[in-house]
PDB file of C-alpha atoms in Angstrom:
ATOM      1  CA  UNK T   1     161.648 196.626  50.736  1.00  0.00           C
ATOM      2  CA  UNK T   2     163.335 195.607  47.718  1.00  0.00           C
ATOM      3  CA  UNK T   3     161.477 196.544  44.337  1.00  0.00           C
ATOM      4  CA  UNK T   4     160.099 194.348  41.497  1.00  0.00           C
ATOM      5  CA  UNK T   5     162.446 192.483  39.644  1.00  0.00           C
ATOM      6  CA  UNK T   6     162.650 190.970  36.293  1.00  0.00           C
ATOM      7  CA  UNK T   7     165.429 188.776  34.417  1.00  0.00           C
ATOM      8  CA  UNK T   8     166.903 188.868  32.726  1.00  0.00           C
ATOM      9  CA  UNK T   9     166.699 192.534  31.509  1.00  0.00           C
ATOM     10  CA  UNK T  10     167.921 192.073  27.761  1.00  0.00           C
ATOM     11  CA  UNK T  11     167.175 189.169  25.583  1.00  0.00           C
ATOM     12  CA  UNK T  12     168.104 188.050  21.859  1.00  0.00           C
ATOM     13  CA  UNK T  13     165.896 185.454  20.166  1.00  0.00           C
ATOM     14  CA  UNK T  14     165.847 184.301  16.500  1.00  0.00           C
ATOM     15  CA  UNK T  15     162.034 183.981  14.999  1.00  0.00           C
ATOM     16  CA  UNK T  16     160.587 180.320  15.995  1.00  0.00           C
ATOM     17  CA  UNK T  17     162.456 180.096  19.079  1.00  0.00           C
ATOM     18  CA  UNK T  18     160.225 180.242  23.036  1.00  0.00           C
ATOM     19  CA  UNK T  19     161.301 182.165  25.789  1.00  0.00           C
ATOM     20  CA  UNK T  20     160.898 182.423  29.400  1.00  0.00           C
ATOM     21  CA  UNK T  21     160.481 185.778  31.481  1.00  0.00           C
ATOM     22  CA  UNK T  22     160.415 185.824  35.513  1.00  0.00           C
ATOM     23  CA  UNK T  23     159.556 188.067  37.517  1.00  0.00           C
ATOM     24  CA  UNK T  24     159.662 188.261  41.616  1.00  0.00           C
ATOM     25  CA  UNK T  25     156.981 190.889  42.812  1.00  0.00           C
ATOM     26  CA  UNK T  26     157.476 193.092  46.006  1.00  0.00           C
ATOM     27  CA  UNK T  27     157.711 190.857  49.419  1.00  0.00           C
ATOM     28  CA  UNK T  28     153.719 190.656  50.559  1.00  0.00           C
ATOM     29  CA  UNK T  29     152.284 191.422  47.284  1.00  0.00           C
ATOM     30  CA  UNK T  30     150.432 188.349  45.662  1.00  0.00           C
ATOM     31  CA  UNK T  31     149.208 190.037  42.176  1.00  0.00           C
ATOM     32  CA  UNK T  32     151.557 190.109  39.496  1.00  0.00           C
ATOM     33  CA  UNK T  33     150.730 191.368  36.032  1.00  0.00           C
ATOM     34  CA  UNK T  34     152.464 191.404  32.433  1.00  0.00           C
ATOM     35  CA  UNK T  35     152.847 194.239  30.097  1.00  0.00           C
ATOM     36  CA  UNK T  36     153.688 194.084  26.761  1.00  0.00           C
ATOM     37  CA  UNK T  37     155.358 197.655  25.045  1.00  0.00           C
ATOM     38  CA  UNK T  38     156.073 198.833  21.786  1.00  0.00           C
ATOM     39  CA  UNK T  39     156.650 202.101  20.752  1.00  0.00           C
ATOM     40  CA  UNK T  40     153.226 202.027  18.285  1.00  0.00           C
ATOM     41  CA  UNK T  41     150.786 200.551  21.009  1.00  0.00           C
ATOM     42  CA  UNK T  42     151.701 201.572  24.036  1.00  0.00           C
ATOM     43  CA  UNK T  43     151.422 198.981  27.032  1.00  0.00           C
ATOM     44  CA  UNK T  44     149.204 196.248  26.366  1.00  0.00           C
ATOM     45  CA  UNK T  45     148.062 194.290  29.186  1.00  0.00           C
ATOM     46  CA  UNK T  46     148.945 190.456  28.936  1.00  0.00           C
ATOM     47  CA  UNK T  47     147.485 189.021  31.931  1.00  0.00           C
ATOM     48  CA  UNK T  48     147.439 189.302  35.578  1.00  0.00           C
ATOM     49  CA  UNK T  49     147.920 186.069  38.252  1.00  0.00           C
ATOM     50  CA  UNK T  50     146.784 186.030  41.753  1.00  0.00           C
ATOM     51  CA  UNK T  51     147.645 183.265  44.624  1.00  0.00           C
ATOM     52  CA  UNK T  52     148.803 181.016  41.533  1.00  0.00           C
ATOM     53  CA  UNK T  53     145.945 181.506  39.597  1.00  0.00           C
ATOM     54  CA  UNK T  54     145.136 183.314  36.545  1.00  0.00           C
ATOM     55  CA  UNK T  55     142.032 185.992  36.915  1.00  0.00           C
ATOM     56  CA  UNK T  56     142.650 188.252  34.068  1.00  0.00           C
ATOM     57  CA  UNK T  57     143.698 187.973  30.528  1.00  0.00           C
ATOM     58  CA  UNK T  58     144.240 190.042  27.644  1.00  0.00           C
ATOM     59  CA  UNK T  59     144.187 189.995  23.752  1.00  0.00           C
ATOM     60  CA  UNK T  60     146.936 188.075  22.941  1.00  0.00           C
ATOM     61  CA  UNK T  61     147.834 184.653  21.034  1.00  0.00           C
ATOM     62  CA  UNK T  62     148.106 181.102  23.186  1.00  0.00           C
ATOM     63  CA  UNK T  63     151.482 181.754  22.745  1.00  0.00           C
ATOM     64  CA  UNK T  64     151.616 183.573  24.527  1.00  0.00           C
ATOM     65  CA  UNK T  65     151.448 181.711  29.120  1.00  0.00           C
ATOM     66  CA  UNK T  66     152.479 182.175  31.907  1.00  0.00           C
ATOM     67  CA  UNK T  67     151.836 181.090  35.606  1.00  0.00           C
ATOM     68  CA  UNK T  68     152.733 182.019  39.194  1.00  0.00           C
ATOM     69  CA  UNK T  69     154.262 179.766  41.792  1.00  0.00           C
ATOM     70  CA  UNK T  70     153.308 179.516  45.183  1.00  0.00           C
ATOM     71  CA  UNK T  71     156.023 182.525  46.670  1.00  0.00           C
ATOM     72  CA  UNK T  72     154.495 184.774  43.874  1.00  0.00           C
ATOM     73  CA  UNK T  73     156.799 184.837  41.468  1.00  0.00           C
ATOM     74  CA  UNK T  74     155.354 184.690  38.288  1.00  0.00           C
ATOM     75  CA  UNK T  75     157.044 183.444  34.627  1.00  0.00           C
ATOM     76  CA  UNK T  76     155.915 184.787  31.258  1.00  0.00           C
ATOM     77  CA  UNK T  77     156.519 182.167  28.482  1.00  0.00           C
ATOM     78  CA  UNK T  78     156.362 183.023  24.507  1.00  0.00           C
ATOM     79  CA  UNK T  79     156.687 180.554  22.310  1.00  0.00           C
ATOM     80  CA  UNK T  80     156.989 180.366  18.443  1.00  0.00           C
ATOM     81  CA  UNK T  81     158.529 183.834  18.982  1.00  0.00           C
ATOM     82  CA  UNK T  82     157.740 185.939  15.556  1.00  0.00           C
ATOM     83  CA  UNK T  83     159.421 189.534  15.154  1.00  0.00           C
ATOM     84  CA  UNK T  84     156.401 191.381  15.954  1.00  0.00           C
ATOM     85  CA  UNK T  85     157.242 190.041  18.970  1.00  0.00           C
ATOM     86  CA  UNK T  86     160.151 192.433  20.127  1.00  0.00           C
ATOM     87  CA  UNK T  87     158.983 194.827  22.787  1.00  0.00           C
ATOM     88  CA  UNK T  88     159.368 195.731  26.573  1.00  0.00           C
ATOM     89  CA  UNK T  89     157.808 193.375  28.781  1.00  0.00           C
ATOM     90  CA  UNK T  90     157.105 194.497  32.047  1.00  0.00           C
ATOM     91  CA  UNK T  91     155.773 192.707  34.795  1.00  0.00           C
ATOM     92  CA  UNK T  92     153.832 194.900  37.916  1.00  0.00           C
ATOM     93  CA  UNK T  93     153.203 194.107  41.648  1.00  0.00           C
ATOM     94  CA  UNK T  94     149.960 195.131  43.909  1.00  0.00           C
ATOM     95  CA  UNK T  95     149.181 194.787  47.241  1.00  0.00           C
ATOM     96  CA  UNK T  96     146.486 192.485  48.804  1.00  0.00           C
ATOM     97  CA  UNK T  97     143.555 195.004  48.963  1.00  0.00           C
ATOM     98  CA  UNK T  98     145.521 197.545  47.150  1.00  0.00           C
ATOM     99  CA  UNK T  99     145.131 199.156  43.608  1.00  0.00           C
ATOM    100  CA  UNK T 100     148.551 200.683  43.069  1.00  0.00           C
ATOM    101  CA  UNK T 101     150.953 198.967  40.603  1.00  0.00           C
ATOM    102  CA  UNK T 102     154.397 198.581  41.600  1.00  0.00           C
ATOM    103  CA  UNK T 103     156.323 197.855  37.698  1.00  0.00           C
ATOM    104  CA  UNK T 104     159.403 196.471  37.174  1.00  0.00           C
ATOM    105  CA  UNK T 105     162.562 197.771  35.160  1.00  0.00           C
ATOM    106  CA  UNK T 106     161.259 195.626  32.239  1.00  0.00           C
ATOM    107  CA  UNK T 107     162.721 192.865  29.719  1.00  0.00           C
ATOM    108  CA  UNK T 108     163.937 194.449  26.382  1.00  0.00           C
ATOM    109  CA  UNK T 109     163.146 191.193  23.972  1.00  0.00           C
ATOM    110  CA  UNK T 110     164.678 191.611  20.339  1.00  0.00           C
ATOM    111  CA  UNK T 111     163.460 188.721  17.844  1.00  0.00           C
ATOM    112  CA  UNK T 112     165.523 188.387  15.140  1.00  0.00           C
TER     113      UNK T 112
ATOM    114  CA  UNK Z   1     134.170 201.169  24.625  1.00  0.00           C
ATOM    115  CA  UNK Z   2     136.780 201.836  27.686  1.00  0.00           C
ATOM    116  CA  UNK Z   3     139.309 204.017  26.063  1.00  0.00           C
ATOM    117  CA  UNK Z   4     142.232 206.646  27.581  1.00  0.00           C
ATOM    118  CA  UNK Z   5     143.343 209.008  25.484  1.00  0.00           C
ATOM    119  CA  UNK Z   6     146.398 211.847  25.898  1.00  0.00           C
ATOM    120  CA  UNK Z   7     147.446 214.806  24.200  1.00  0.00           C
ATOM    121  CA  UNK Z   8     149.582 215.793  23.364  1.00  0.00           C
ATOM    122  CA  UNK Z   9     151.563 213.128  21.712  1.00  0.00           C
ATOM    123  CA  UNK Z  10     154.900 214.943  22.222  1.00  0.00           C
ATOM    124  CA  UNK Z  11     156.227 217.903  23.672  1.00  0.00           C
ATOM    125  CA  UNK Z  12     159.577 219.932  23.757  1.00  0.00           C
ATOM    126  CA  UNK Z  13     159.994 222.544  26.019  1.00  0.00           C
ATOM    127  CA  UNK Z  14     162.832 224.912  27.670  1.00  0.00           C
ATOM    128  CA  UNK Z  15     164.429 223.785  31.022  1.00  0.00           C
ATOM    129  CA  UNK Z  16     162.394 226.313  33.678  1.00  0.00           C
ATOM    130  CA  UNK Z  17     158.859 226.567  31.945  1.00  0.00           C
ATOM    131  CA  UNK Z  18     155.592 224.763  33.273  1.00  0.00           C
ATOM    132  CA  UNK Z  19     153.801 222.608  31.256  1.00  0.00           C
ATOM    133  CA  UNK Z  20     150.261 220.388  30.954  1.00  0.00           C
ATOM    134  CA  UNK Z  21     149.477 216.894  29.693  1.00  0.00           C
ATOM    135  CA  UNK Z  22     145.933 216.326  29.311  1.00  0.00           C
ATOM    136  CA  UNK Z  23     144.029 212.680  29.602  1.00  0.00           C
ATOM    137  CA  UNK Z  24     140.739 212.058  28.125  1.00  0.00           C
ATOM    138  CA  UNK Z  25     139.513 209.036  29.717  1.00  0.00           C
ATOM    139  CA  UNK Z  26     136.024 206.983  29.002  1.00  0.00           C
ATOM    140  CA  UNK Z  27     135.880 204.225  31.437  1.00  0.00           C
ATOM    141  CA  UNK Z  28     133.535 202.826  33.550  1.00  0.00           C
ATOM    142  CA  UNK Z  29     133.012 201.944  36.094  1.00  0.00           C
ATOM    143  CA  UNK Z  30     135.700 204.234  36.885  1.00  0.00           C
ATOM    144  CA  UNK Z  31     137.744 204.070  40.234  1.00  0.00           C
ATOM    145  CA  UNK Z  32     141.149 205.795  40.270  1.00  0.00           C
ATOM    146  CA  UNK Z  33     143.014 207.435  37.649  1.00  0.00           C
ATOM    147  CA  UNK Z  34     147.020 207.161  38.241  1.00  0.00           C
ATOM    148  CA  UNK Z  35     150.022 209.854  36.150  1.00  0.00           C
ATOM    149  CA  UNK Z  36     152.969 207.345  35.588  1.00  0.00           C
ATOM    150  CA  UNK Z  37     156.700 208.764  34.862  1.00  0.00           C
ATOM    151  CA  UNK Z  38     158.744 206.022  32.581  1.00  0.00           C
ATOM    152  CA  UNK Z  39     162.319 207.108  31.734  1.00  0.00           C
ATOM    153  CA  UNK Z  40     163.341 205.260  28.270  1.00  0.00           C
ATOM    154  CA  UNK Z  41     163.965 201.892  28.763  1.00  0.00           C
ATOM    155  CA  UNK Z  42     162.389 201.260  32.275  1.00  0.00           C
ATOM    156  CA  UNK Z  43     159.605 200.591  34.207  1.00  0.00           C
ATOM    157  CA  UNK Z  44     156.672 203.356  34.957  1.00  0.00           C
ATOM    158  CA  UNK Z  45     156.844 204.855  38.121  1.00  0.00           C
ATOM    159  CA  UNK Z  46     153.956 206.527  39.988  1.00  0.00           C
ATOM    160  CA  UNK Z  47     153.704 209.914  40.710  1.00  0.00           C
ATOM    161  CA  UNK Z  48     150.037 210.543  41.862  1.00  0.00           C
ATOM    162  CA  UNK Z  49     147.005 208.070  42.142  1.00  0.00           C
ATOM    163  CA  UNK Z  50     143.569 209.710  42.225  1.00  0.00           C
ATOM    164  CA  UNK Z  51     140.363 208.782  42.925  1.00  0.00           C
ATOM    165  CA  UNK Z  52     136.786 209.786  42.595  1.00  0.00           C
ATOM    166  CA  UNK Z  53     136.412 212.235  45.200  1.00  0.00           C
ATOM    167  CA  UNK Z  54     139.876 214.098  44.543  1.00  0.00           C
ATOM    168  CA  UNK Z  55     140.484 217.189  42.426  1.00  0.00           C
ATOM    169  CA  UNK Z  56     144.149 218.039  42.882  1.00  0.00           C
ATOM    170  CA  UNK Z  57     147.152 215.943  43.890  1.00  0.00           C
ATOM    171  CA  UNK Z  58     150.821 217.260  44.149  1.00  0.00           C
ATOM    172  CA  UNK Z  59     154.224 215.537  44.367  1.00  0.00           C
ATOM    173  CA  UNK Z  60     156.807 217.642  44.147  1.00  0.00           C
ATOM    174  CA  UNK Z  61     156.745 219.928  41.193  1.00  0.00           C
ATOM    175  CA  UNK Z  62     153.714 217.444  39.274  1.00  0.00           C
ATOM    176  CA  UNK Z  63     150.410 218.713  40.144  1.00  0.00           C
ATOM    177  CA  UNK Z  64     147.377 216.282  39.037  1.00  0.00           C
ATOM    178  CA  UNK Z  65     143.887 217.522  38.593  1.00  0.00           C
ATOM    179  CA  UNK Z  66     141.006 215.422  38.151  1.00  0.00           C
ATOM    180  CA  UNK Z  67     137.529 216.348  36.578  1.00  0.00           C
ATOM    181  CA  UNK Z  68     135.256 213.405  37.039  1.00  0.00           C
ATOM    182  CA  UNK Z  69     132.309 214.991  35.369  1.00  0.00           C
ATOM    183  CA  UNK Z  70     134.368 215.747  32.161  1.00  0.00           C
ATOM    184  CA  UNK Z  71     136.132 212.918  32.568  1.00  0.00           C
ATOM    185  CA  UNK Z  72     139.548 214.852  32.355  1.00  0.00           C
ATOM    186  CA  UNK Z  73     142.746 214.334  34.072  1.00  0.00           C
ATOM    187  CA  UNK Z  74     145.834 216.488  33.992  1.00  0.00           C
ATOM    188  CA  UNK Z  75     149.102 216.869  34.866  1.00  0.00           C
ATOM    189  CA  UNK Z  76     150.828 219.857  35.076  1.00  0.00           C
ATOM    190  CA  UNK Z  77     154.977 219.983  35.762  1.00  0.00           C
ATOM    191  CA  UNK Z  78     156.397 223.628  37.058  1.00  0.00           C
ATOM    192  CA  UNK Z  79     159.951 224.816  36.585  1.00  0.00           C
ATOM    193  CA  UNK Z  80     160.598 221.701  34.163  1.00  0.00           C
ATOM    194  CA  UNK Z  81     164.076 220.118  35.082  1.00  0.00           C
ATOM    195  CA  UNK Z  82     166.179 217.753  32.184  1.00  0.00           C
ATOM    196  CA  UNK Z  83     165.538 214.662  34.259  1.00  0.00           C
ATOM    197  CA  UNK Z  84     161.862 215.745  33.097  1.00  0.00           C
ATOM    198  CA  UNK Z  85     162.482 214.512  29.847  1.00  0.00           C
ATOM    199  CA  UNK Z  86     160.463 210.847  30.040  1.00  0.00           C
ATOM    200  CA  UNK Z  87     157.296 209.490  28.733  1.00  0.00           C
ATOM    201  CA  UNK Z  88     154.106 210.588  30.818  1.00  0.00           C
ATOM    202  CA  UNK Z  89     151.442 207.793  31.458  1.00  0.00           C
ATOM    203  CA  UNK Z  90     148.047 208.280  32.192  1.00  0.00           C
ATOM    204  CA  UNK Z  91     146.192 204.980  33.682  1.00  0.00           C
ATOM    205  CA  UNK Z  92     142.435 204.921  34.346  1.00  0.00           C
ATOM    206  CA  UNK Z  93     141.500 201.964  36.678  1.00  0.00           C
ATOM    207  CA  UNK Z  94     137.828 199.832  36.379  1.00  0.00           C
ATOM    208  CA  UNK Z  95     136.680 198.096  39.224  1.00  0.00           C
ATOM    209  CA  UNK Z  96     135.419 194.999  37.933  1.00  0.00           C
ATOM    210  CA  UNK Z  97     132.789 193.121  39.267  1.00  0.00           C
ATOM    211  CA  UNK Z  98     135.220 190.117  40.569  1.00  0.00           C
ATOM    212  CA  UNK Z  99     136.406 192.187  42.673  1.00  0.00           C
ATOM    213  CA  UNK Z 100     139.469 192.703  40.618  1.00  0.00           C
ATOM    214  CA  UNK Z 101     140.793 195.914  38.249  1.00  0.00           C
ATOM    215  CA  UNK Z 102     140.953 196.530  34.761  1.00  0.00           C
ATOM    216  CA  UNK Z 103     143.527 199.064  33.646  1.00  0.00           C
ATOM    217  CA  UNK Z 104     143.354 200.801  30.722  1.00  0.00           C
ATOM    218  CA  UNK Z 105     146.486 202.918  29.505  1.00  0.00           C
ATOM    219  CA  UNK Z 106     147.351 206.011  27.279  1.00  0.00           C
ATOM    220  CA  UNK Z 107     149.795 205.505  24.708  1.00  0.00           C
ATOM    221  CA  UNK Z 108     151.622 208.697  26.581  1.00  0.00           C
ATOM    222  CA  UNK Z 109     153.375 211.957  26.353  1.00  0.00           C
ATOM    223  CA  UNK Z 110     156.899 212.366  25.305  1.00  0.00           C
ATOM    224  CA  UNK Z 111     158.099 214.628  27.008  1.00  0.00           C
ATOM    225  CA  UNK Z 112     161.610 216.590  26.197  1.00  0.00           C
ATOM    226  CA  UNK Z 113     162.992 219.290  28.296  1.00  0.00           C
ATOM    227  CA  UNK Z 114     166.140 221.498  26.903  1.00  0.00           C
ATOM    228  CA  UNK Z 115     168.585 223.038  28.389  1.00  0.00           C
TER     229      UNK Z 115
END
């Protein structure tokens, strides 16, 4: 089975600008979640989507969306981008009636 | 307050010698506990998931151990290789009572193994 994916895997904004991650979880897996890393915090969950719909959400600004379409690929959108912004954001995978979290290689986002 | 917390923060050691990373975790409702491996730059990979009833898990040369009384996880690495060099990731899982998970992470061990 191929792994999770995420594109693309490096991307350059400038401050003020949105962007758009995607992510395509494992084949069979319906639960995505998103990640946020930087080297001071450590990964911070975002939120998680199952079967389209959102059922957990972290700490972060409305600008920070996203949604999952109906093959279970899920999009991350930030918009307004500020610098503090830059990080690693990964997206993860899980089985129906599993626990175990299947990441992806990650989008390296630079705000400028 | 769920919280996971690892020690130590970073570590350098010789190619060939063993060595521990320790997880303090204080979660609950507490349901598995999970040692990720992230190289720089990518996404964590597991290397043992643990739950309540398990002491010990291997794979390979990483040996978890889990005290669910202390509340203590670690993960000990024998006859360190270079590709050893990564960040180490300890995970604690909460079952919620959706049904769902909450995950709560360590910030991690950086590891760095020398030839």
């Amino acid at each position: 089975k191929a792994g999770v994916t995420q594109t693309p895997r490096y991307l350059i904004k400038t401050r003020g600008q949105q962007v758009t991650l995607s992510c395509s979880p494992i084949s069979g897996h319906r639960s995505v979640s998103w990640y946020q890393q930087t080297p001071g915090q450590g990964l911070q969950f975002l939120f998680e989507y199952f079967s389209e719909t959102q059922r957990n959400k972290g700490n972060f600004p409305g600008r920070f969306s996203g949604r999952q379409f109906s093959n279970s690929r899920s999009e991350m959108n930030v918009s307004t981008l500020e610098l503090g912004d830059s990080a690693l954001y990964l997206c993860a995978s899980t089985p129906v009636g599993g626990y175990e979290q299947y990441f992806g290689p990650g989008t390296r986002l630079t705000v400028t | 307050k769920n919280q996971v917390e690892q020690s130590p923060q970073s570590l350098i050691i010789l190619e060939g010698k063993n060595c521990t990373l320790q997880c303090n975790y204080t979660v609950s409702p507490f349901s598995n506990l999970r040692w990720y491996k992230q190289d720089t730059g990518r996404g964590p990979v597991s290397l043992t998931i643990m739950t309540f009833s398990e002491n010990t898990k291997s794979n390979g040369r990483y040996t978890a151990t889990l005290d669910a009384d202390t509340k203590q996880s670690s993960l000990h690495i024998t006859a360190s290789q270079l590709s050893d060099s990564a960040s180490y990731i300890c995970v604690v899982s909460a079952a919620l009572t959706s049904g769902t998970y909450k995950y709560i992470f360590g910030t991690g061990t950086r590891l760095k193994v020398l030839a």
